[in-house]
XYZ file of N, CA and C in Angstrom:
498
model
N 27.460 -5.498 -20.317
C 26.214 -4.889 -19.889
C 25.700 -3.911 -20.945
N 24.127 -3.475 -21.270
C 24.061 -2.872 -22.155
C 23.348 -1.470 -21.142
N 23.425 -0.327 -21.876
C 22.658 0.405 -21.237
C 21.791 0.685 -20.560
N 21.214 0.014 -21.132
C 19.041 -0.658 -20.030
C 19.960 -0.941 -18.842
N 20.729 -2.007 -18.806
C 21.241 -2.945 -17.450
C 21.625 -1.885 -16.625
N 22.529 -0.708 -17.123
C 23.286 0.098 -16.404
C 22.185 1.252 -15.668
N 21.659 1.138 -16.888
C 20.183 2.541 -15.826
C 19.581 1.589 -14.853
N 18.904 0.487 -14.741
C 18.106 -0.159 -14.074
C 19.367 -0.196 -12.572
N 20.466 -0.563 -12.919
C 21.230 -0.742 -11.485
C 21.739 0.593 -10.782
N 21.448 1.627 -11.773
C 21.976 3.249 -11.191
C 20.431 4.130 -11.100
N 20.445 4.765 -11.501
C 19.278 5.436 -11.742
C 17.799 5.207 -11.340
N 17.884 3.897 -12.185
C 16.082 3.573 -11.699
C 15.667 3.015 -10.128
N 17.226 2.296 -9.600
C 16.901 2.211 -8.483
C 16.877 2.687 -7.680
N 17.162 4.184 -7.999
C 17.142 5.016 -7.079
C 15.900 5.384 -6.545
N 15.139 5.488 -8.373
C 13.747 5.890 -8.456
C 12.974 4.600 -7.560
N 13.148 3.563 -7.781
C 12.209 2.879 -6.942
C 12.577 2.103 -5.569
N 13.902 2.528 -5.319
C 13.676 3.243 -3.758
C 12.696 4.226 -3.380
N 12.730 5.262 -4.182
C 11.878 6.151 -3.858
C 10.426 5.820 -3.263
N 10.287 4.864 -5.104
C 8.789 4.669 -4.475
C 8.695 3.665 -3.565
N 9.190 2.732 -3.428
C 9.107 1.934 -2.014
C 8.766 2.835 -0.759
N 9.856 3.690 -0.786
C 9.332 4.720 0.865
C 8.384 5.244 0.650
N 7.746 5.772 -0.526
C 6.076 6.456 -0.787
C 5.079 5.461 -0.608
N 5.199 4.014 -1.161
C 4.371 3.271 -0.663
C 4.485 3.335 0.640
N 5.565 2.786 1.555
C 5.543 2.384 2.937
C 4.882 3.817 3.252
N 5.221 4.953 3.216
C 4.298 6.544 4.381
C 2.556 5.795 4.469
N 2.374 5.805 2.622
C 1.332 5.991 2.440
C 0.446 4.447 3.177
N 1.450 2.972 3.486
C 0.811 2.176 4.003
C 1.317 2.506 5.983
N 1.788 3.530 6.246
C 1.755 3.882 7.679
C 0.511 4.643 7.897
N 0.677 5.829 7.193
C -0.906 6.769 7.295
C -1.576 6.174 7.158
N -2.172 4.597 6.234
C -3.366 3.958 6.474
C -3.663 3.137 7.098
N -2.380 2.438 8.036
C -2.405 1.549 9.307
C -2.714 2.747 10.072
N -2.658 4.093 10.950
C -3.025 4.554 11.797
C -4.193 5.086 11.463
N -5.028 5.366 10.605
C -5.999 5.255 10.348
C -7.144 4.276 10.646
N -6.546 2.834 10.750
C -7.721 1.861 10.818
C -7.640 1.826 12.416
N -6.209 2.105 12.780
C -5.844 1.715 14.263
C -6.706 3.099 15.034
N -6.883 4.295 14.383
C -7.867 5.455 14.814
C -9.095 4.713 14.919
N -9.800 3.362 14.075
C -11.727 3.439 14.029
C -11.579 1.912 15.450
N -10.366 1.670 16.012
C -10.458 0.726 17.082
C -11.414 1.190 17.946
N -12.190 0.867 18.632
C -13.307 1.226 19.624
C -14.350 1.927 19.108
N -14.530 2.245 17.722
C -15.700 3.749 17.599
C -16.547 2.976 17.767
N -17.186 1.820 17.224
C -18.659 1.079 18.060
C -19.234 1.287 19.534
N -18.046 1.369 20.435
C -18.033 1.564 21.901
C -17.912 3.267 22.481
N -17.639 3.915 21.411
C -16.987 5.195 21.926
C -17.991 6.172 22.938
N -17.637 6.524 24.183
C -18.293 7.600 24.632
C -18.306 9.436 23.972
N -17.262 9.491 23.329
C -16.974 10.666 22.411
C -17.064 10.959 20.755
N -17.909 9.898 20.294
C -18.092 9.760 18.513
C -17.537 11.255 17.675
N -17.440 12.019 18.118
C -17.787 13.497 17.373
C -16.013 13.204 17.584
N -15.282 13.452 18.684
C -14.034 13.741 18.603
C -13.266 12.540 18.069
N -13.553 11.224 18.387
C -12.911 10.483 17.446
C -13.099 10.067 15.734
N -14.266 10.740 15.649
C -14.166 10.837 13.756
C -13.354 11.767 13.391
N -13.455 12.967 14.031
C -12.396 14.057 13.712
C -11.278 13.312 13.540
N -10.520 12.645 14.728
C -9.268 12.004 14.613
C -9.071 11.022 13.537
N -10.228 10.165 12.979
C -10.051 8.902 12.308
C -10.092 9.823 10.736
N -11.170 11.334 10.698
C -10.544 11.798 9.871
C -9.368 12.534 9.508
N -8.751 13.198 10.397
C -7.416 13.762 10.171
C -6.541 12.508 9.427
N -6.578 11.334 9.988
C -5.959 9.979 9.558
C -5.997 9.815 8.146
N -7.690 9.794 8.051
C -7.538 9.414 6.438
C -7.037 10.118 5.211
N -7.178 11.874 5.772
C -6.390 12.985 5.376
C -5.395 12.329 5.212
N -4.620 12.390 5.898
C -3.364 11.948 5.860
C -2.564 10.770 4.713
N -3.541 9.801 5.122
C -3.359 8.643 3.911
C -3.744 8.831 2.784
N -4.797 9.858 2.550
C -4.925 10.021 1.035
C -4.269 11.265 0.590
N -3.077 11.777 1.496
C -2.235 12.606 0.632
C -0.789 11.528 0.647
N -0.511 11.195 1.329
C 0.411 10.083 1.038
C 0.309 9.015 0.211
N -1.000 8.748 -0.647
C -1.230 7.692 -1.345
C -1.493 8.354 -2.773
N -1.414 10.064 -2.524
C -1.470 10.653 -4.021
C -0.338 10.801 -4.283
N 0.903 11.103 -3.219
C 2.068 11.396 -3.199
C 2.924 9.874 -3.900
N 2.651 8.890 -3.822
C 2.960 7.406 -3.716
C 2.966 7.537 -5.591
N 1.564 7.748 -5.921
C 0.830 7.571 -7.047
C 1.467 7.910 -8.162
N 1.852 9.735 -7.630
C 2.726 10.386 -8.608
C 4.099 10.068 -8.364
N 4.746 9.692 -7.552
C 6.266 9.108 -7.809
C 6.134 7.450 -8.712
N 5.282 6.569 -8.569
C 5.134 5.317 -9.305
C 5.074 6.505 -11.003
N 3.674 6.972 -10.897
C 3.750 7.205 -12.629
C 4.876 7.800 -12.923
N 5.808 8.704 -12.481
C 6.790 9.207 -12.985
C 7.752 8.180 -12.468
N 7.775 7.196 -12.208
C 9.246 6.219 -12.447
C 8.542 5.521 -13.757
N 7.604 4.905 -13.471
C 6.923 4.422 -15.226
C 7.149 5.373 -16.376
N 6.589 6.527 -16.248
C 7.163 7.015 -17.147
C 8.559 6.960 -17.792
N 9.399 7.372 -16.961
C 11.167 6.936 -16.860
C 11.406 6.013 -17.485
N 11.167 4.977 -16.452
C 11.505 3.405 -17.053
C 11.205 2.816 -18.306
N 9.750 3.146 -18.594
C 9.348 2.919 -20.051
C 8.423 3.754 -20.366
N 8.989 4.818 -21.542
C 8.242 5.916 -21.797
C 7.835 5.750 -23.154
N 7.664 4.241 -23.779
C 6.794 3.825 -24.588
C 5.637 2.781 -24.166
N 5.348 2.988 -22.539
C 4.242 1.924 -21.938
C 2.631 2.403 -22.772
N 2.054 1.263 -22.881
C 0.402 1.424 -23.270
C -0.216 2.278 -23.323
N 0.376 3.400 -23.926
C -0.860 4.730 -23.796
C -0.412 5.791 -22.749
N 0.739 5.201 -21.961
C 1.276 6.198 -21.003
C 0.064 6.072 -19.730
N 1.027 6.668 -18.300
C 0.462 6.665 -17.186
C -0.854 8.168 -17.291
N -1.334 7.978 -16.140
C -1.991 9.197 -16.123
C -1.579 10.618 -16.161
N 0.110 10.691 -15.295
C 0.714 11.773 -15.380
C 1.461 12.358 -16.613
N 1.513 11.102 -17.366
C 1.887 11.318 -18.629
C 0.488 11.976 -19.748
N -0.253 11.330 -19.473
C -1.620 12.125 -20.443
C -1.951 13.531 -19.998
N -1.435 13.329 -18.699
C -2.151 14.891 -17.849
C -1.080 16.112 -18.846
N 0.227 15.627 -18.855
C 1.229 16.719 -19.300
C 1.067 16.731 -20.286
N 1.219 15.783 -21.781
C 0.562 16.145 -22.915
C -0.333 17.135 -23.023
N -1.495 16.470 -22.748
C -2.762 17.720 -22.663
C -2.525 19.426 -22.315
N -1.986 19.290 -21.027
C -0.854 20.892 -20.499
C -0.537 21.347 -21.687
N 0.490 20.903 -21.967
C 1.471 20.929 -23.139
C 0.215 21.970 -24.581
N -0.375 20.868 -24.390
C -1.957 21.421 -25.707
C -2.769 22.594 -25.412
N -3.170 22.340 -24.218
C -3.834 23.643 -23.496
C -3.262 24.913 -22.851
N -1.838 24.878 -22.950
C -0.692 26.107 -22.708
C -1.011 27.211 -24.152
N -0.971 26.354 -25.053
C -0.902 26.760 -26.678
C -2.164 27.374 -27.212
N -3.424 26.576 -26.072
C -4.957 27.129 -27.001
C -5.521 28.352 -26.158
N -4.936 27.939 -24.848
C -5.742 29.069 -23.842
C -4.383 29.772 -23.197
N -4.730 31.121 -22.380
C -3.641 31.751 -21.583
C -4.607 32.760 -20.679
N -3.668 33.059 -19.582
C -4.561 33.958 -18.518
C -5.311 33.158 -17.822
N -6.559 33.517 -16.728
C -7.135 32.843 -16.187
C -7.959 31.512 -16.901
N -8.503 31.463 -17.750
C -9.224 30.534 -18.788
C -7.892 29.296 -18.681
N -6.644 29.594 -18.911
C -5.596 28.565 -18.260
C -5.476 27.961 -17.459
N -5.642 28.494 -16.419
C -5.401 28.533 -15.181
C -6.690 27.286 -14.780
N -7.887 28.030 -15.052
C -8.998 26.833 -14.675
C -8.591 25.620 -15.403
N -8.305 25.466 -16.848
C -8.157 24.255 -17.919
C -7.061 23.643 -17.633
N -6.126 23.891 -16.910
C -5.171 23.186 -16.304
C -5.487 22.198 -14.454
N -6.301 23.450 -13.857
C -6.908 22.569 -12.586
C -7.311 21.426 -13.197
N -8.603 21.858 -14.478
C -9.517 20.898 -14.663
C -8.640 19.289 -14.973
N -8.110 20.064 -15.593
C -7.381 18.488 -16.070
C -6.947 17.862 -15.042
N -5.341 18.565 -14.027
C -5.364 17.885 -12.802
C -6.238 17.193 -11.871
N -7.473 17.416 -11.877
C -8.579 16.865 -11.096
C -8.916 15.673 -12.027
N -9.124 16.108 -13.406
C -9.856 15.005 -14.070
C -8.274 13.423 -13.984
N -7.844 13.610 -13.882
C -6.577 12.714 -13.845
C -7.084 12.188 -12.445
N -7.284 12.344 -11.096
C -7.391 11.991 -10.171
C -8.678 10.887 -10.293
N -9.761 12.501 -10.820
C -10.738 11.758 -11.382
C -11.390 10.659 -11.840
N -10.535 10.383 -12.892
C -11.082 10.141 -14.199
C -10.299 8.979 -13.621
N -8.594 8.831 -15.017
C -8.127 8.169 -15.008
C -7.467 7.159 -13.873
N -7.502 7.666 -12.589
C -7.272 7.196 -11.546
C -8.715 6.309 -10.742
N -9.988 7.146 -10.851
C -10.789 6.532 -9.738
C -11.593 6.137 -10.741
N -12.071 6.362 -12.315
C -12.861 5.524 -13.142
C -11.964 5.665 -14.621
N -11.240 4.500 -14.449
C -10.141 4.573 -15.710
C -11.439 3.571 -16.963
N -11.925 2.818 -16.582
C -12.848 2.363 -17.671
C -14.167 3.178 -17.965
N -14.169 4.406 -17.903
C -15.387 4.897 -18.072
C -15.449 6.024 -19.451
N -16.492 6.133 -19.920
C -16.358 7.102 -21.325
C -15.915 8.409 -20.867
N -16.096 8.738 -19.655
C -15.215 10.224 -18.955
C -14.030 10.276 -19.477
N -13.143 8.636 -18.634
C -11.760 8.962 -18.704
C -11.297 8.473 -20.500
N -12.168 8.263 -20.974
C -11.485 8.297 -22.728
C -11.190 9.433 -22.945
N -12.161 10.287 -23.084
C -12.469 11.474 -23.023
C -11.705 12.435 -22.749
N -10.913 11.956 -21.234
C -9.734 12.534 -21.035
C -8.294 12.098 -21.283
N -8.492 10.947 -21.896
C -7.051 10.323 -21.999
C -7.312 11.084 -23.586
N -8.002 11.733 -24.291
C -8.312 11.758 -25.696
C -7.669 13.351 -25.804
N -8.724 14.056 -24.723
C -8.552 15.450 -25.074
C -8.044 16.321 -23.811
N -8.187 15.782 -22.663
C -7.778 16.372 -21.500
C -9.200 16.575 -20.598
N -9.731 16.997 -21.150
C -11.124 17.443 -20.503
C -11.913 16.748 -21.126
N -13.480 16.605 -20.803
C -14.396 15.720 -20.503
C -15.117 17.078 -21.886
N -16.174 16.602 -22.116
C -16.969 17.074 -23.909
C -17.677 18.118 -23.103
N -18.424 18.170 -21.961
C -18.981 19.749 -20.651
C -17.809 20.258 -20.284
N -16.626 20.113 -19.899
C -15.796 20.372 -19.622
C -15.028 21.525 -20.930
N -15.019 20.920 -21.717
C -14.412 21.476 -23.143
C -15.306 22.947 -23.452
N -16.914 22.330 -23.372
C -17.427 23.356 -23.812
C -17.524 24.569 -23.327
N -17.805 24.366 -21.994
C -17.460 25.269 -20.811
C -16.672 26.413 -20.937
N -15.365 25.370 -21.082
C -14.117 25.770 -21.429
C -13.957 27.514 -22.529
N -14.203 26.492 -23.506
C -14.936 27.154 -24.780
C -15.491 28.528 -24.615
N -16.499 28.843 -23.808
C -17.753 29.373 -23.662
C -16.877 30.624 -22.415
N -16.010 29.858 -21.944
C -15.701 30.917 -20.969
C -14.714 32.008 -21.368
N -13.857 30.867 -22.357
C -12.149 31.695 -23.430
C -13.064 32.839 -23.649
N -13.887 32.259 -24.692
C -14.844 33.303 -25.474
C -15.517 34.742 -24.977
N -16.018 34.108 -23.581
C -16.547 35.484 -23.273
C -15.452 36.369 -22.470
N -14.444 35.778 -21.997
C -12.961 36.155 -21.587
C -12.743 36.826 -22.547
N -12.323 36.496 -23.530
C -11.999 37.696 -25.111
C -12.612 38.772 -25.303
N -13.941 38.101 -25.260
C -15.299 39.299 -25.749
C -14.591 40.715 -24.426
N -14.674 40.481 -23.478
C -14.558 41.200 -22.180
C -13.192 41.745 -22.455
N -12.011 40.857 -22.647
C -10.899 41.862 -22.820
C -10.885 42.853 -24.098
N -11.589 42.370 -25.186
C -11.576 43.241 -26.721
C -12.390 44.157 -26.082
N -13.837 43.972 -25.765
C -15.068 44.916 -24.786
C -14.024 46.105 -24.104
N -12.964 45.813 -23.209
C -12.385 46.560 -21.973
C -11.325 47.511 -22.667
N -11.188 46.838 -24.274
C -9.785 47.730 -24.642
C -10.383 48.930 -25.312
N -11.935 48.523 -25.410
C -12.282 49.764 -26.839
C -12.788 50.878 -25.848
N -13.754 50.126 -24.334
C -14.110 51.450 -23.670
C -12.784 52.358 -22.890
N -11.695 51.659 -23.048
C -10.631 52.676 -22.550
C -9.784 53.620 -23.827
N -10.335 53.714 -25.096
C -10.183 54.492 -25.923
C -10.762 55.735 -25.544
Protein backbone atom coordinates (compact mmCIF):
# COMPACT_ATOMS: atom_id res chain seq x y z
CA UNK A 1 0.00 0.00 0.00
CA UNK A 2 1.37 3.41 -0.60
CA UNK A 3 0.56 6.32 1.51
CA UNK A 4 -2.35 7.97 -0.60
CA UNK A 5 -4.02 4.28 -0.04
CA UNK A 6 -3.40 4.50 3.72
CA UNK A 7 -4.85 8.19 4.19
CA UNK A 8 -7.85 7.53 1.90
CA UNK A 9 -8.77 4.27 4.19
CA UNK A 10 -7.90 6.22 7.66
CA UNK A 11 -8.24 9.72 7.66
CA UNK A 12 -10.11 10.83 4.66
CA UNK A 13 -12.79 8.59 5.48
CA UNK A 14 -13.35 9.88 8.29
CA UNK A 15 -13.54 13.24 6.60
CA UNK A 16 -16.15 12.06 4.25
CA UNK A 17 -18.16 10.46 6.66
CA UNK A 18 -18.34 13.66 7.85
CA UNK A 19 -19.51 15.10 4.90
CA UNK A 20 -22.03 12.51 4.11
CA UNK A 21 -23.88 13.45 7.55
CA UNK A 22 -23.60 17.33 6.45
CA UNK A 23 -25.11 16.49 3.27
CA UNK A 24 -27.87 14.20 4.79
CA UNK A 25 -28.88 17.43 7.86
CA UNK A 26 -28.67 19.70 5.09
CA UNK A 27 -31.01 17.24 2.68
CA UNK A 28 -33.43 16.77 6.03
CA UNK A 29 -33.76 20.66 6.64
CA UNK A 30 -34.72 20.83 2.95
CA UNK A 31 -37.20 17.90 2.89
CA UNK A 32 -39.06 19.69 5.89
CA UNK A 33 -39.04 22.65 4.25
CA UNK A 34 -40.90 21.60 1.07
CA UNK A 35 -43.05 19.31 3.42
CA UNK A 36 -43.73 23.06 5.40
CA UNK A 37 -45.21 24.75 1.59
CA UNK A 38 -47.80 21.35 1.56
CA UNK A 39 -51.22 23.13 1.59
CA UNK A 40 -50.07 26.98 1.35
CA UNK A 41 -52.35 27.29 -1.94
CA UNK A 42 -55.30 26.23 0.42
CA UNK A 43 -54.13 27.80 3.65
CA UNK A 44 -56.61 29.65 5.95
CA UNK A 45 -53.48 31.20 7.92
CA UNK A 46 -50.80 32.36 4.97
CA UNK A 47 -48.94 34.82 7.40
CA UNK A 48 -48.24 31.96 10.03
CA UNK A 49 -47.35 29.32 7.69
CA UNK A 50 -44.66 31.35 5.70
CA UNK A 51 -43.18 32.15 8.97
CA UNK A 52 -42.92 28.34 9.44
CA UNK A 53 -41.89 27.46 5.74
CA UNK A 54 -39.44 30.27 6.56
CA UNK A 55 -37.88 29.19 9.75
CA UNK A 56 -37.42 25.85 7.42
CA UNK A 57 -35.55 27.38 4.84
CA UNK A 58 -33.41 29.10 7.60
CA UNK A 59 -32.64 26.12 8.59
CA UNK A 60 -31.59 24.46 5.30
CA UNK A 61 -29.55 27.18 4.26
CA UNK A 62 -27.46 26.98 7.37
CA UNK A 63 -27.09 23.34 7.04
CA UNK A 64 -26.24 23.57 3.39
CA UNK A 65 -23.45 26.29 4.28
CA UNK A 66 -22.40 24.00 7.00
CA UNK A 67 -22.31 20.91 4.28
CA UNK A 68 -20.37 23.37 1.86
CA UNK A 69 -17.60 24.18 4.23
CA UNK A 70 -16.92 20.59 5.44
CA UNK A 71 -16.88 19.33 1.40
CA UNK A 72 -14.27 22.35 0.64
CA UNK A 73 -12.17 21.52 3.52
CA UNK A 74 -12.09 17.68 2.80
CA UNK A 75 -11.10 18.88 -0.93
CA UNK A 76 -8.82 20.84 0.27
CA UNK A 77 -7.24 17.81 2.38
CA UNK A 78 -7.61 15.34 -0.14
CA UNK A 79 -6.09 17.32 -2.91
CA UNK A 80 -4.51 20.47 -2.02
CA UNK A 81 -3.16 20.85 -5.53
CA UNK A 82 -7.00 20.84 -7.08
CA UNK A 83 -7.71 23.63 -10.00
CA UNK A 84 -7.19 26.80 -8.43
CA UNK A 85 -8.34 25.52 -5.03
CA UNK A 86 -11.93 25.49 -3.43
CA UNK A 87 -13.49 28.65 -2.35
CA UNK A 88 -12.39 28.16 1.27
CA UNK A 89 -9.12 27.80 0.11
CA UNK A 90 -9.01 31.30 -1.88
CA UNK A 91 -10.96 32.85 1.03
CA UNK A 92 -7.79 31.92 3.48
CA UNK A 93 -5.08 32.90 1.13
CA UNK A 94 -6.52 36.27 0.71
CA UNK A 95 -6.90 36.40 4.98
CA UNK A 96 -3.54 35.38 5.04
CA UNK A 97 -2.79 38.80 2.53
CA UNK A 98 -5.14 41.06 4.18
CA UNK A 99 -3.90 40.18 7.95
CA UNK A 100 -0.43 41.71 6.60
CA UNK A 101 -1.94 44.97 4.65
CA UNK A 102 -4.66 46.02 7.07
CA UNK A 103 -5.13 45.68 11.12
CA UNK A 104 -7.78 47.03 13.62
CA UNK A 105 -11.20 47.62 12.50
CA UNK A 106 -10.36 48.28 8.58
CA UNK A 107 -9.53 44.25 9.21
CA UNK A 108 -12.12 43.35 10.63
CA UNK A 109 -14.54 44.74 7.76
CA UNK A 110 -11.84 43.25 4.86
CA UNK A 111 -12.08 40.01 6.30
CA UNK A 112 -16.22 39.98 6.58
CA UNK A 113 -15.94 41.30 3.10
CA UNK A 114 -14.21 38.53 1.80
CA UNK A 115 -16.23 35.89 3.81
CA UNK A 116 -19.38 37.16 2.16
CA UNK A 117 -17.75 37.60 -1.17
CA UNK A 118 -16.89 33.69 -1.09
CA UNK A 119 -20.59 32.94 -0.44
CA UNK A 120 -21.12 35.51 -2.85
CA UNK A 121 -19.15 35.39 -5.46
CA UNK A 122 -17.48 32.17 -5.76
CA UNK A 123 -20.27 30.09 -4.53
CA UNK A 124 -23.58 31.78 -6.03
CA UNK A 125 -21.78 33.46 -9.32
CA UNK A 126 -18.49 31.49 -9.76
CA UNK A 127 -18.46 32.51 -13.63
CA UNK A 128 -18.79 36.08 -13.23
CA UNK A 129 -15.99 38.99 -13.52
CA UNK A 130 -16.91 39.59 -9.58
CA UNK A 131 -15.79 36.21 -8.64
CA UNK A 132 -12.30 36.55 -10.75
CA UNK A 133 -11.88 39.38 -9.03
CA UNK A 134 -12.14 37.60 -5.98
CA UNK A 135 -10.50 34.46 -6.67
CA UNK A 136 -7.60 37.19 -7.87
CA UNK A 137 -7.53 39.59 -4.98
CA UNK A 138 -10.09 38.76 -2.34
CA UNK A 139 -12.29 41.64 -2.83
CA UNK A 140 -14.13 42.91 -5.77
CA UNK A 141 -12.09 46.47 -7.58
CA UNK A 142 -15.32 48.87 -5.20
CA UNK A 143 -14.63 46.71 -2.66
CA UNK A 144 -10.73 47.26 -2.68
CA UNK A 145 -11.17 50.83 -3.12
CA UNK A 146 -13.41 51.36 -0.41
CA UNK A 147 -11.24 49.40 1.40
CA UNK A 148 -8.45 51.70 0.54
CA UNK A 149 -10.28 54.90 1.23
CA UNK A 150 -11.37 53.76 4.60
CA UNK A 151 -7.45 52.27 5.92
CA UNK A 152 -6.61 55.75 4.84
CA UNK A 153 -8.88 57.86 6.54
CA UNK A 154 -8.56 55.29 9.61
CA UNK A 155 -4.76 56.43 9.70
CA UNK A 156 -5.41 60.01 8.92
CA UNK A 157 -7.80 59.84 12.27
CA UNK A 158 -5.43 57.76 14.35
CA UNK A 159 -2.10 60.08 13.32
CA UNK A 160 -5.05 63.23 13.62
CA UNK A 161 -5.94 61.66 17.44
CA UNK A 162 -2.20 61.17 18.46
CA UNK A 163 -1.05 64.82 17.73
CA UNK A 164 -4.31 66.47 19.43
CA UNK A 165 -3.44 64.46 22.61
CA UNK A 166 0.04 66.12 22.71
Amino acid sequence: MTGIEERVDGETREQLQRVSERVAAANEETADAVTQTAGLATTRTPASDLWRVHRELIDAYSELRRALDVVEKTIDDCDPDSRGGTPRRVKNEHADRLKEQYDGPVLNLALMLLEQNRREWLHAKPDTNGAQAVERHGLTANQREWINTFDDAYDGRNAGGDADAR
